[in-house]
Short mmCIF file of C-alpha atoms in Angstrom, two decimals:
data_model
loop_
_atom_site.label_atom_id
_atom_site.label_comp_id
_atom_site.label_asym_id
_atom_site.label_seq_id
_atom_site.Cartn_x
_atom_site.Cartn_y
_atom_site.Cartn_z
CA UNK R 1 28.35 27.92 10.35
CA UNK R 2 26.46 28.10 7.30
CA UNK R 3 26.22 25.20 4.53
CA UNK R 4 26.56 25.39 0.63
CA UNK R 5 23.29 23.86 0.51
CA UNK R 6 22.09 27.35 2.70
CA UNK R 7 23.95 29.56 0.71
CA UNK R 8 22.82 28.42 -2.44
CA UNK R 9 19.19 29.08 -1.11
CA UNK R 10 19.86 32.66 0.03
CA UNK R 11 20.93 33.40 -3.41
CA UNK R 12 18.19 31.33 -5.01
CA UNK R 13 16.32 33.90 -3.49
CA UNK R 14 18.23 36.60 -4.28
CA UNK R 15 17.85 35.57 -7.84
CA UNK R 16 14.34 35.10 -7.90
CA UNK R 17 13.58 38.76 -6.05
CA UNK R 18 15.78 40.34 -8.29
CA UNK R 19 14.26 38.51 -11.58
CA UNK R 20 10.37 39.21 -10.12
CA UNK R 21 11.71 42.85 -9.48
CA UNK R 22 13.19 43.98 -12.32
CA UNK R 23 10.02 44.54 -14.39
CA UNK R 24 8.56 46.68 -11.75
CA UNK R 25 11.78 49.01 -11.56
CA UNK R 26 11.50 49.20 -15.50
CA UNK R 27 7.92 50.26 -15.76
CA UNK R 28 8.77 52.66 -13.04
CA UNK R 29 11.15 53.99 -14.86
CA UNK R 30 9.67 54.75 -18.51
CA UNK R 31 6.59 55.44 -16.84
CA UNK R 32 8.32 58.34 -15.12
CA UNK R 33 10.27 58.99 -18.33
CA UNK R 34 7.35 59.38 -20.40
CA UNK R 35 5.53 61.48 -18.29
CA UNK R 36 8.36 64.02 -17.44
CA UNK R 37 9.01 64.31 -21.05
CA UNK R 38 5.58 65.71 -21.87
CA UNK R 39 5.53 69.07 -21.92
CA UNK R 40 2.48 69.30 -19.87
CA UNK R 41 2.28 67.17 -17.04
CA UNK R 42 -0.27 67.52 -14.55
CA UNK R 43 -0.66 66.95 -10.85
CA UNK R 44 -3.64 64.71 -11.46
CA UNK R 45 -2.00 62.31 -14.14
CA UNK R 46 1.38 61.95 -11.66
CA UNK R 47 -0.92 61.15 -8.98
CA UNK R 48 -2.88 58.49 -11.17
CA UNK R 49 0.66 57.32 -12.59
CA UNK R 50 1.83 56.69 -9.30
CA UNK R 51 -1.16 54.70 -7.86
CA UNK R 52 -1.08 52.50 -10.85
CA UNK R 53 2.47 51.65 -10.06
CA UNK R 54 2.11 51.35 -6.07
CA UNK R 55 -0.87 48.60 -7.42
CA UNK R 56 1.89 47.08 -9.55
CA UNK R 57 4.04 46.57 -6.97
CA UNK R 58 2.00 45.65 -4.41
CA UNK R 59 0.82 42.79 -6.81
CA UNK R 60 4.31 42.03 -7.73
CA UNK R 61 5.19 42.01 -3.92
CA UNK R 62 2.65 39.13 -2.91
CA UNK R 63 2.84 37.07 -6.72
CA UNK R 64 6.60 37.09 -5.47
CA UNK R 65 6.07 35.72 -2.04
CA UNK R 66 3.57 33.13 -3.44
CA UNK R 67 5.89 32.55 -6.06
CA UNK R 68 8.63 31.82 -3.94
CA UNK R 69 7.02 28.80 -1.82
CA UNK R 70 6.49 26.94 -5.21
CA UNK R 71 10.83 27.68 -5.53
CA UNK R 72 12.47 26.50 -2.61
CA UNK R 73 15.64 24.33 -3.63
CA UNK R 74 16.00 23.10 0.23
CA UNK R 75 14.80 20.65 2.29
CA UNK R 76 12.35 22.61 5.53
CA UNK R 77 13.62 20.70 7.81
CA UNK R 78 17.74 19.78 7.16
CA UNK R 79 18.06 22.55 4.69
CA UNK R 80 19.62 20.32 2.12
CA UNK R 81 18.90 20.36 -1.57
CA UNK R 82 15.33 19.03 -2.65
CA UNK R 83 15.43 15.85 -4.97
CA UNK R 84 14.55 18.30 -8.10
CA UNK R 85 17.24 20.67 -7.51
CA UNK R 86 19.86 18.45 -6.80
CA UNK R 87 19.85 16.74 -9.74
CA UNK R 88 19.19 19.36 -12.23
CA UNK R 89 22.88 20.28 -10.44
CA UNK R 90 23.79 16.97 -11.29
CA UNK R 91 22.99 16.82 -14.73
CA UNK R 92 24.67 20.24 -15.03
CA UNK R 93 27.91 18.88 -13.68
CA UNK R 94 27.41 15.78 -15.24
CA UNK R 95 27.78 16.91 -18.89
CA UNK R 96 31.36 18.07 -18.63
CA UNK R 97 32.79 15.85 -15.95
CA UNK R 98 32.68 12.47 -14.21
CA UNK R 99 30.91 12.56 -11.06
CA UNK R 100 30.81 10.61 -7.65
CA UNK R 101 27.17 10.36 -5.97
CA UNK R 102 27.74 8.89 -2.45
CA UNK R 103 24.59 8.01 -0.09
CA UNK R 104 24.66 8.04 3.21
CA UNK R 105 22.04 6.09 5.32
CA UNK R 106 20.54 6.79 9.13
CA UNK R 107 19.87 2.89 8.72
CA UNK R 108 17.94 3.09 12.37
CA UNK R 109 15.89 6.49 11.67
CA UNK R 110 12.29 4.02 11.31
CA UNK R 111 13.06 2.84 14.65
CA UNK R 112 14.15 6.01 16.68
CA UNK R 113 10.40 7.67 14.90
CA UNK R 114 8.82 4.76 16.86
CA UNK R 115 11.11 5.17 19.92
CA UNK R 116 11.56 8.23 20.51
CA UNK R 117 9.17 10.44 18.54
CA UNK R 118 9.21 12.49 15.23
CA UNK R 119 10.44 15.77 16.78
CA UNK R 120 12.98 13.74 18.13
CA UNK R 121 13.67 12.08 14.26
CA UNK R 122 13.79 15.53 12.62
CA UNK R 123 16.66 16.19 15.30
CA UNK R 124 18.70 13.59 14.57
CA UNK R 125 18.29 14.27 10.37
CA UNK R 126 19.70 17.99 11.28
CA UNK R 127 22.83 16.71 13.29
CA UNK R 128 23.65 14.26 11.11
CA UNK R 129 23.79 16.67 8.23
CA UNK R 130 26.09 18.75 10.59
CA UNK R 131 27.78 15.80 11.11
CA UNK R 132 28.83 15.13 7.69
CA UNK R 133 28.92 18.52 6.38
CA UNK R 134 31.64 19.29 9.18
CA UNK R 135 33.54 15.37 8.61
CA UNK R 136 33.82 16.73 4.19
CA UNK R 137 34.83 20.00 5.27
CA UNK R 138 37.67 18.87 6.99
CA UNK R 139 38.36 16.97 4.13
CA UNK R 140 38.46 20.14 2.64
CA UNK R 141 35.14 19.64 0.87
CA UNK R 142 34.04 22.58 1.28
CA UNK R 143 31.11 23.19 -1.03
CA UNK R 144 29.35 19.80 -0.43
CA UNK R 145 25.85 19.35 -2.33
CA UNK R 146 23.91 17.30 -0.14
CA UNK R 147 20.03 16.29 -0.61
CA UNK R 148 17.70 14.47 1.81
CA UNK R 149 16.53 11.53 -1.16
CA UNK R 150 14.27 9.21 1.21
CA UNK R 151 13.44 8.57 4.53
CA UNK R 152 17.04 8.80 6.04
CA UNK R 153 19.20 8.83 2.95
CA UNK R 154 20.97 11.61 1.84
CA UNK R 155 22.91 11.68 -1.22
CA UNK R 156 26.38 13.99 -1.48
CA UNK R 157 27.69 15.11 -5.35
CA UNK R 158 31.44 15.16 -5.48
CA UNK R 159 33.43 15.76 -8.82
CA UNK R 160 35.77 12.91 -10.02
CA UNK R 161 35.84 9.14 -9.69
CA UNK R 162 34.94 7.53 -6.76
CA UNK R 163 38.24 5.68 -6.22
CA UNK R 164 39.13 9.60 -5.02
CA UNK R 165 36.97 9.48 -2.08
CA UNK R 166 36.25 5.54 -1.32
CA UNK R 167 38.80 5.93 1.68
CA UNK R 168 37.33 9.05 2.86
CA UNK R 169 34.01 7.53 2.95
CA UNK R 170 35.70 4.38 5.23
CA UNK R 171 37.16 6.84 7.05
CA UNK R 172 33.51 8.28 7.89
CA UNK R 173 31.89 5.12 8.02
CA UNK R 174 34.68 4.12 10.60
CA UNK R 175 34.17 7.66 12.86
CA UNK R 176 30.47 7.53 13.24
CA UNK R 177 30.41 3.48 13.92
CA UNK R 178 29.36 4.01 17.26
CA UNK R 179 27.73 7.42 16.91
CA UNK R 180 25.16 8.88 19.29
CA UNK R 181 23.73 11.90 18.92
CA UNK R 182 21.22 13.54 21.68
CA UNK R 183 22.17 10.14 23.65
CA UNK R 184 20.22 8.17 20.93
CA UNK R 185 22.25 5.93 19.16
CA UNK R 186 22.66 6.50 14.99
CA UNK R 187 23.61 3.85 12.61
CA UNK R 188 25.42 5.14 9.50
CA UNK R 189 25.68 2.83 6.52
CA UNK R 190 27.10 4.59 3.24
CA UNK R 191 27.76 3.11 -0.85
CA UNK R 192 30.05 5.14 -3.60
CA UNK R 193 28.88 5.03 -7.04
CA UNK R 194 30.53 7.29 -9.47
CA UNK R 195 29.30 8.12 -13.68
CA UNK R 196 31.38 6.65 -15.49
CA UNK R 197 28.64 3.93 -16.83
CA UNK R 198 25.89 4.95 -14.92
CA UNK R 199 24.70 8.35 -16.32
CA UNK R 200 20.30 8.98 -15.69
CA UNK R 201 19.11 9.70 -12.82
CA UNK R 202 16.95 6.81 -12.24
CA UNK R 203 19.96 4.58 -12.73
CA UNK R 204 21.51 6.30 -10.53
CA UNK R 205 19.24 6.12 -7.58
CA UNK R 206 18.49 2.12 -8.78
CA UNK R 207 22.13 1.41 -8.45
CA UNK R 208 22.34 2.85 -4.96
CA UNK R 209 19.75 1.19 -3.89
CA UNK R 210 20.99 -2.40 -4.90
CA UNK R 211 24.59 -1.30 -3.72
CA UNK R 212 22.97 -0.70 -0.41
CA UNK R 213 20.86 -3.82 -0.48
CA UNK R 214 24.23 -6.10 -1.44
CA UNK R 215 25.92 -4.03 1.49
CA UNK R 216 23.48 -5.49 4.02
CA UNK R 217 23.68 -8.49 2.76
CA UNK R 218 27.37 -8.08 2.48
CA UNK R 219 27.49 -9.24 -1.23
CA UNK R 220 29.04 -5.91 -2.72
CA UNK R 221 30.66 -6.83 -6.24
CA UNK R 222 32.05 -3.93 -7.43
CA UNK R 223 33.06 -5.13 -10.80
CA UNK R 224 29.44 -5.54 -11.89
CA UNK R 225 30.04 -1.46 -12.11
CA UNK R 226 32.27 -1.53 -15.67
CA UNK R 227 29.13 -2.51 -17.17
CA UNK R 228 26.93 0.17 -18.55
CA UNK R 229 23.27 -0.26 -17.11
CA UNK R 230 21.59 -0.52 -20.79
CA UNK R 231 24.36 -3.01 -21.72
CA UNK R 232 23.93 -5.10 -18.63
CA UNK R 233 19.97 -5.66 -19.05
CA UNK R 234 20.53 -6.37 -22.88
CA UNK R 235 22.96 -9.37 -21.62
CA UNK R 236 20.37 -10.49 -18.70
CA UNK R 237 17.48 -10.63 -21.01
CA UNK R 238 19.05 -12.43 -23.87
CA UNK R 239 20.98 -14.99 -21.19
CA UNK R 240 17.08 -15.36 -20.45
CA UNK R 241 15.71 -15.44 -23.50
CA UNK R 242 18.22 -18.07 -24.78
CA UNK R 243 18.39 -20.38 -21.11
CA UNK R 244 21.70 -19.68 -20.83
CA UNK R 245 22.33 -21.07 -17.17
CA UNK R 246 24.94 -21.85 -15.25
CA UNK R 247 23.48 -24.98 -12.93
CA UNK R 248 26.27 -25.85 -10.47
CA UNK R 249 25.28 -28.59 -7.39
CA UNK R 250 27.39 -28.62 -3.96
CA UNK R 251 26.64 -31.62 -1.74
CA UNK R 252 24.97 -31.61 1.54
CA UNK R 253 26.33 -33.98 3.68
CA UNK R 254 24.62 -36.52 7.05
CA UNK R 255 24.61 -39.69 8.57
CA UNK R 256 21.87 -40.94 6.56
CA UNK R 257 21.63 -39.90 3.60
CA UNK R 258 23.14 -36.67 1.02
CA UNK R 259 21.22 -34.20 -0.86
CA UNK R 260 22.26 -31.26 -3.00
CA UNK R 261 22.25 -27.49 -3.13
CA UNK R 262 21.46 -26.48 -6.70
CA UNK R 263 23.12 -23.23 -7.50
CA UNK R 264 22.53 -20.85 -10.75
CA UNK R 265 24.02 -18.15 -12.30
CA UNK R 266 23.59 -16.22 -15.55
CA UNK R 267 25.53 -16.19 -18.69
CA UNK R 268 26.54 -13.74 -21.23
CA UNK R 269 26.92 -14.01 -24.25
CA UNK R 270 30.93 -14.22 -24.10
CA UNK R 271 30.43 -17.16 -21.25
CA UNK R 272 31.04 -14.86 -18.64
CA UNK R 273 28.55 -15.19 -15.27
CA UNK R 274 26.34 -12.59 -14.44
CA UNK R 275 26.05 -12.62 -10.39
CA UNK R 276 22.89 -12.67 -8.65
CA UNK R 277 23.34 -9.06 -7.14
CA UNK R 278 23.41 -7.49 -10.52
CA UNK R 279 20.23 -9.36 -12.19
CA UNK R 280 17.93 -10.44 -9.60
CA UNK R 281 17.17 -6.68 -8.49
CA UNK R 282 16.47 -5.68 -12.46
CA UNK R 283 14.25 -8.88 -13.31
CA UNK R 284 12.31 -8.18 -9.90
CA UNK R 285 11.90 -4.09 -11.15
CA UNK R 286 10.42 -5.65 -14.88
CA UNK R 287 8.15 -8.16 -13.22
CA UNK R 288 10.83 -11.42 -15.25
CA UNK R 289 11.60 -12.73 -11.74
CA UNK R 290 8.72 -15.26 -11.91
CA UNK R 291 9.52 -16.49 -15.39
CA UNK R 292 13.04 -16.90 -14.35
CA UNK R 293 12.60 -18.96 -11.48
CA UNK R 294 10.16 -21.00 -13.09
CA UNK R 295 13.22 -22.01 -15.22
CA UNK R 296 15.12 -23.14 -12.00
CA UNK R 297 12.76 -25.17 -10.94
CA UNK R 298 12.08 -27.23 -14.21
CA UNK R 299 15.99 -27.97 -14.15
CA UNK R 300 16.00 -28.87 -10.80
CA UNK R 301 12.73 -31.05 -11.08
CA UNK R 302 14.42 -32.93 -13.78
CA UNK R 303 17.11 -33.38 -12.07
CA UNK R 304 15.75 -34.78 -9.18
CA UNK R 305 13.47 -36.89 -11.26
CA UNK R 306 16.76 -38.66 -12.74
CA UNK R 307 17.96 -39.74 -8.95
CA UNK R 308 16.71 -40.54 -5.83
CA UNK R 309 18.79 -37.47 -4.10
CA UNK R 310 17.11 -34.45 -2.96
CA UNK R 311 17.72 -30.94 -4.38
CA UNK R 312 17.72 -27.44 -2.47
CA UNK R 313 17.08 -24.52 -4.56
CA UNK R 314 16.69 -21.17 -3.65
CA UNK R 315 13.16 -19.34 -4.44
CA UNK R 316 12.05 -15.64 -3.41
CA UNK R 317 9.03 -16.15 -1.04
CA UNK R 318 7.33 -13.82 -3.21
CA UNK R 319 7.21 -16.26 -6.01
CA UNK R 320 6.27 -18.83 -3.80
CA UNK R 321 2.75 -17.14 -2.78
CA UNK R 322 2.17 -16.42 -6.70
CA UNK R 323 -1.26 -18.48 -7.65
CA UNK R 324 0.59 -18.80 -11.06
CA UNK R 325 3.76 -20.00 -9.92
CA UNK R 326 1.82 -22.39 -7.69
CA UNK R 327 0.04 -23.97 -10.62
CA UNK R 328 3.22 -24.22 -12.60
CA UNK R 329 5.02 -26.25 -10.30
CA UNK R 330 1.65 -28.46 -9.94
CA UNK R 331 1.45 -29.38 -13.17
CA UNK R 332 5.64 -29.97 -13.25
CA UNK R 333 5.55 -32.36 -10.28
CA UNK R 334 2.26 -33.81 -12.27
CA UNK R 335 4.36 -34.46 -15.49
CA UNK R 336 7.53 -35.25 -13.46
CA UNK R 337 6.46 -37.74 -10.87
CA UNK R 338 9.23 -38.90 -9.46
CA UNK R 339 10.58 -35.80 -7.99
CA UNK R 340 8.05 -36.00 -5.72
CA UNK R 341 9.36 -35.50 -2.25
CA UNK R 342 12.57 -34.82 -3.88
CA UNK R 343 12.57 -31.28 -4.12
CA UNK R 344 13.30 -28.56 -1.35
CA UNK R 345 12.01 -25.06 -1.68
CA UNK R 346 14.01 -22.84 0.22
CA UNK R 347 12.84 -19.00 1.26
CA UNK R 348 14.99 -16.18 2.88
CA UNK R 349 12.92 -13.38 3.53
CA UNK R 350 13.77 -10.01 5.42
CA UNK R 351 10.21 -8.53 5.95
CA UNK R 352 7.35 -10.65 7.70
CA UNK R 353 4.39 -11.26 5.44
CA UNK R 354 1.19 -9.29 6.32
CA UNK R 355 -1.00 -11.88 5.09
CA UNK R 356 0.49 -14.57 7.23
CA UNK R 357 -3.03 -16.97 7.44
CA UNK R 358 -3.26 -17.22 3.46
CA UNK R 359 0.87 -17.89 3.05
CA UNK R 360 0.72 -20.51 5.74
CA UNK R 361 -2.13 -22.25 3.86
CA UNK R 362 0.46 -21.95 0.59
CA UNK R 363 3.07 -23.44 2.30
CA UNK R 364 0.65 -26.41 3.33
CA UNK R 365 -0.41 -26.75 -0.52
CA UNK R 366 2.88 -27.04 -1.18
CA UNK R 367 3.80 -30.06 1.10
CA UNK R 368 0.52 -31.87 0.10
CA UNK R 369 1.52 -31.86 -3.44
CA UNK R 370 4.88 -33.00 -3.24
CA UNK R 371 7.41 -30.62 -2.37
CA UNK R 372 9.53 -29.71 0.56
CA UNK R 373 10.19 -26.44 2.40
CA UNK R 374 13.07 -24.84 3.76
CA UNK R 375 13.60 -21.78 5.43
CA UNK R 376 17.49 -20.03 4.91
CA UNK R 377 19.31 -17.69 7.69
CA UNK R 378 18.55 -19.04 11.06
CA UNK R 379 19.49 -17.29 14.14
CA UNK R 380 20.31 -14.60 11.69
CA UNK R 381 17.12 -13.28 9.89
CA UNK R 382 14.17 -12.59 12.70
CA UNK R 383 11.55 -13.63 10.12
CA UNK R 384 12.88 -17.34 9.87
CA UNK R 385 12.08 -18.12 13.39
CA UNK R 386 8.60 -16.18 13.43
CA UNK R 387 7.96 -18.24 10.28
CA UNK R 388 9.43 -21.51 12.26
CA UNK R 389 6.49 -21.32 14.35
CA UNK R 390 4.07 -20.54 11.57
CA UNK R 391 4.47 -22.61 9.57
CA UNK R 392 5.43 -26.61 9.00
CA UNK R 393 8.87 -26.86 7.38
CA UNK R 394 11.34 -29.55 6.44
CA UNK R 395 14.31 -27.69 6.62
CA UNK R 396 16.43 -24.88 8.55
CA UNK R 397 19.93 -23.71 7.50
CA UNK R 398 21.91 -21.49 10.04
CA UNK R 399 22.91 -17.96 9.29
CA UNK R 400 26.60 -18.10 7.80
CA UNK R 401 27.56 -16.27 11.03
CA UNK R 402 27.44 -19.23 13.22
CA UNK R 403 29.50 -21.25 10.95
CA UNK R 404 32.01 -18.47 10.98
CA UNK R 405 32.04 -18.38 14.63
CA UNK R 406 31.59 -22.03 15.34
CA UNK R 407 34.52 -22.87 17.42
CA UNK R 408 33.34 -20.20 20.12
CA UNK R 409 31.49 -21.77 22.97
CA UNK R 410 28.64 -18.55 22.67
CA UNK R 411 28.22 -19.09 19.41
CA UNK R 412 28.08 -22.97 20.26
CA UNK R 413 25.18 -22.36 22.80
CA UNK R 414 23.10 -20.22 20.31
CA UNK R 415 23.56 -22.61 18.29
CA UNK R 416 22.04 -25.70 20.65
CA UNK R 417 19.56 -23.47 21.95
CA UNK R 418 18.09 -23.03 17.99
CA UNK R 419 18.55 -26.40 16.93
CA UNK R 420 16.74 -27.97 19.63
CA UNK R 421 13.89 -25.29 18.57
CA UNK R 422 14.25 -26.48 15.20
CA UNK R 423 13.47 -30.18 15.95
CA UNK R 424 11.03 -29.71 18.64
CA UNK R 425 9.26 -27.93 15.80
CA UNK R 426 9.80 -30.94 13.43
CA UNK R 427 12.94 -29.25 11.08
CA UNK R 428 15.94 -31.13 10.02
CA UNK R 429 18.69 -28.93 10.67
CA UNK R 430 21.51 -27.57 7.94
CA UNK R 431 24.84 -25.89 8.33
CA UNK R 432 27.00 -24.46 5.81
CA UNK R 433 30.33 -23.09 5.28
CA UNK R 434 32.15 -26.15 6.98
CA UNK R 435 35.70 -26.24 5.81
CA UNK R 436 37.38 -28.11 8.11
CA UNK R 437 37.79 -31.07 10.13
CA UNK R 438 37.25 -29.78 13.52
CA UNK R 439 34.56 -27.65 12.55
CA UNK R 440 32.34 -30.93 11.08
CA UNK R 441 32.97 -32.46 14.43
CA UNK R 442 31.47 -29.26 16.53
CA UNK R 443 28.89 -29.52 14.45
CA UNK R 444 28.02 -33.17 14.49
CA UNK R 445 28.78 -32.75 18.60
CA UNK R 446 25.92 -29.98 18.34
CA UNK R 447 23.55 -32.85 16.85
CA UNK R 448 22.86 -30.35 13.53
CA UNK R 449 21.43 -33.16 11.00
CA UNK R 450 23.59 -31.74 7.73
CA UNK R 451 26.78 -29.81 7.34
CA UNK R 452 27.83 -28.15 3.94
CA UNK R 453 31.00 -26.41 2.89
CA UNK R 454 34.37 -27.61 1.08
CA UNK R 455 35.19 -30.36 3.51
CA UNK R 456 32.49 -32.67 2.30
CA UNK R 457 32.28 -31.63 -1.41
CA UNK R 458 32.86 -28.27 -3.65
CA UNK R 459 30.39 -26.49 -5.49
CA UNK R 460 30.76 -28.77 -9.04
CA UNK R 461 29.25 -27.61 -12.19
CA UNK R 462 26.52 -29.73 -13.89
CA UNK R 463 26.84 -31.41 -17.49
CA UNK R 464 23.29 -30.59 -18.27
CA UNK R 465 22.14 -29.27 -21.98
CA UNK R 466 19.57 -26.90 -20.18
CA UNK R 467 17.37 -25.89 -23.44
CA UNK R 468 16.62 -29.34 -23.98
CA UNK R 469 15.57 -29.19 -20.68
CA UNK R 470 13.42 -26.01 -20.57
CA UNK R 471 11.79 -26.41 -24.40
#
């Protein structure tokens, strides 16, 4: 069976002979003209004439097959449209219609490399183009332009909105769940994004990205989409600009004592929140993210500096090993004494740090000066427990999918198993997401130090002027 993306090579190539060609055939044929039309042509000048052309062609012959390995529109090894040509298509189609970008993920290909080899990874790219170049053409997609983006992505351009094809791409995502191709197993993950407000390329590919990114983290919100991309980072960097904050606090409940959550959001400049997923990716990509979270902290500082209970708020550990952000929140604690001790940092990061020696000796200068730490996603993110050992924390909070699955004696023993690893390590354990009675009493059976969720206290917003605060 042969794919669009193939065809459109062949005749690529076609093209490209036929342009390179042409010249050579029309030389040819005034040469021939103009020396047939003397009236005395010799033996010696049709021989000459006829060398100089065979030179000409020959020369045309190899400049064409040089020419033509600086033109390939296909991938070598899946045969699917390069980057370049695929959205030069895109931008062609683009102009008159809306169109629907969809990117489909080999989420495990890293991992089968290292497992089973690179011949072996180059297989499974092939198939799974087959895969899903056979799935759309029963769809009766026939004429699917596909490119091989990154890694394992691969991005598909379909005409219309993508409400036209979101259950077609469930359907897929649904089909290959438990796919396996050459008896290795192949994870699929894929995100829709159409152009109706998202029209350059390199929003394009940013967008997918974060879609992908929320997807893992299961915090898709597709209504962050009606806003055009240039529109959205006016809004984000004026709601910065101007410290327009949402500060919301949800209480963590114990035995001994409370403390709070602190929670922020973005506003617009019509009042309406700005989720996390949309502006935390785009303040990261301009190099804001420190600024902003340096605002965070201040409000929570003061907070805490009004009470005597402790705040949580959420950092990126990335901030947390920046020299300047260490010396900011120094000189805070320095002008705001009584936070001290009153202030938990908490990190949730996916990838281990490389530099593990100098971010443990971070994490110490943190705790000497005052502050607290806390490390998110327990049980759930493998770099919280390597970091458990690593490092001397205050705090652990459970992955929401134990809290989910509470009442299920697995889940239950997991759960034991990693809180007695949490306090032999000298953590105070947290659980969220407790909404109910029996729940709070599995968990306080379970000897888990704090519980959080609706039952003990919703997430309350915070009568706080916050540009008195910040200025």
């Amino acid at each position: 069976m042969s794919f669009y993306t193939e065809e459109k090579e062949r005749s690529h190539h076609f093209v490209l002979a036929l342009r390179m060609g042409l010249p050579i055939f029309l030389l040819s044929g005034v040469s021939l003209f103009t020396l047939f039309s003397q009236l005395h042509t010799t033996l010696s000048s049709l021989i000459i004439l006829s060398l100089i052309l065979l030179s000409m062609a020959i020369y045309f012959i190899f400049f064409l097959i040089n020419q033509s390995s600086y033109e390939h529109i296909t991938d070598s090894v899946t045969h699917t449209f390069t980057p370049e040509y695929f959205f030069k298509l895109y931008n062609r189609w683009g102009k008159t219609q809306t169109c629907t970008l969809v990117m489909i993920t080999i989420d495990n290909l890293s991992l089968i490399n290292e497992g089973y080899g690179m011949k072996n990874g180059d297989l499974i790219l092939k198939e799974a183009v087959i895969q899903i170049n056979d799935f759309f053409a029963l769809k009766e997609i026939k004429k699917l332009p596909i490119c091989k983006y990154k890694g394992g992505s691969f991005i598909l351009l379909l005409t219309g909105e993508k409400e036209n094809y979101s259950s077609i791409i469930e359907l897929f995502c649904t089909k290959y769940q438990e796919n396996s191709i050459a008896e290795i197993e192949v994870a699929f993950s894929a995100v829709v994004l159409d152009t109706k407000f998202f029209k350059q390329q390199e929003e394009v590919i940013t967008r997918l990205y974060e879609l992908q990114y929320a997807q893992k983290d299961k915090k898709i919100e597709d209504e962050g989409d009606a806003i055009v991309p240039a529109k959205l980072e006016f809004l984000v960097l004026e709601a910065l600009e101007h410290h327009r904050y949402s500060v919301a606090t949800q209480i963590i409940c114990c035995d001994v004592a409370s403390i709070v959550e602190v929670i922020f959001k973005l506003i617009d400049d019509k009042g309406q929140l700005i989720h996390q997923s949309r502006f935390i990716p785009f303040l990261n990509r301009i190099g804001k993210i420190r600024e902003y979270e340096e605002h965070l902290l201040k409000i929570v500082i003061t907070m805490a500096s009004q009470g005597v209970v402790c705040h949580i708020i959420s950092l990126s550990a990335v901030t947390l090993r920046n020299s300047l952000f260490f010396q900011y929140a120094l000189e805070l604690l320095q002008h705001y004494p009584e936070a001290k001790n009153k202030v938990v940092l908490l990190l949730d990061e996916k990838e281990y740090c490389p530099h593990i020696e100098r971010f443990r000796e971070q994490i110490a200068q943190y705790r000497a000066v005052g502050y607290k730490i806390g490390l998110d996603r327990l049980g759930g993110n493998h770099t919280t427990l390597m970091y458990l050992k690593e490092f001397q924390v205050d705090f652990v909070r459970f992955d929401p999918l134990y809290s989910r699955h509470i009442k299920e004696e697995k889940y239950q023993n997991i759960i034991q198993g990693l809180n007695i690893t949490a306090h032999l390590c000298g953590a105070t354990t947290w659980i969220g997401m407790i909404e109910e009675d029996e729940s709070d009493k599995i968990a306080k059976k379970l000897k888990i130090n704090y519980r959080q969720g609706n039952y003990h206290g919703k997430i309350t917003p915070v009568n706080i002027i916050i540009k008195e605060v910040l200025e």
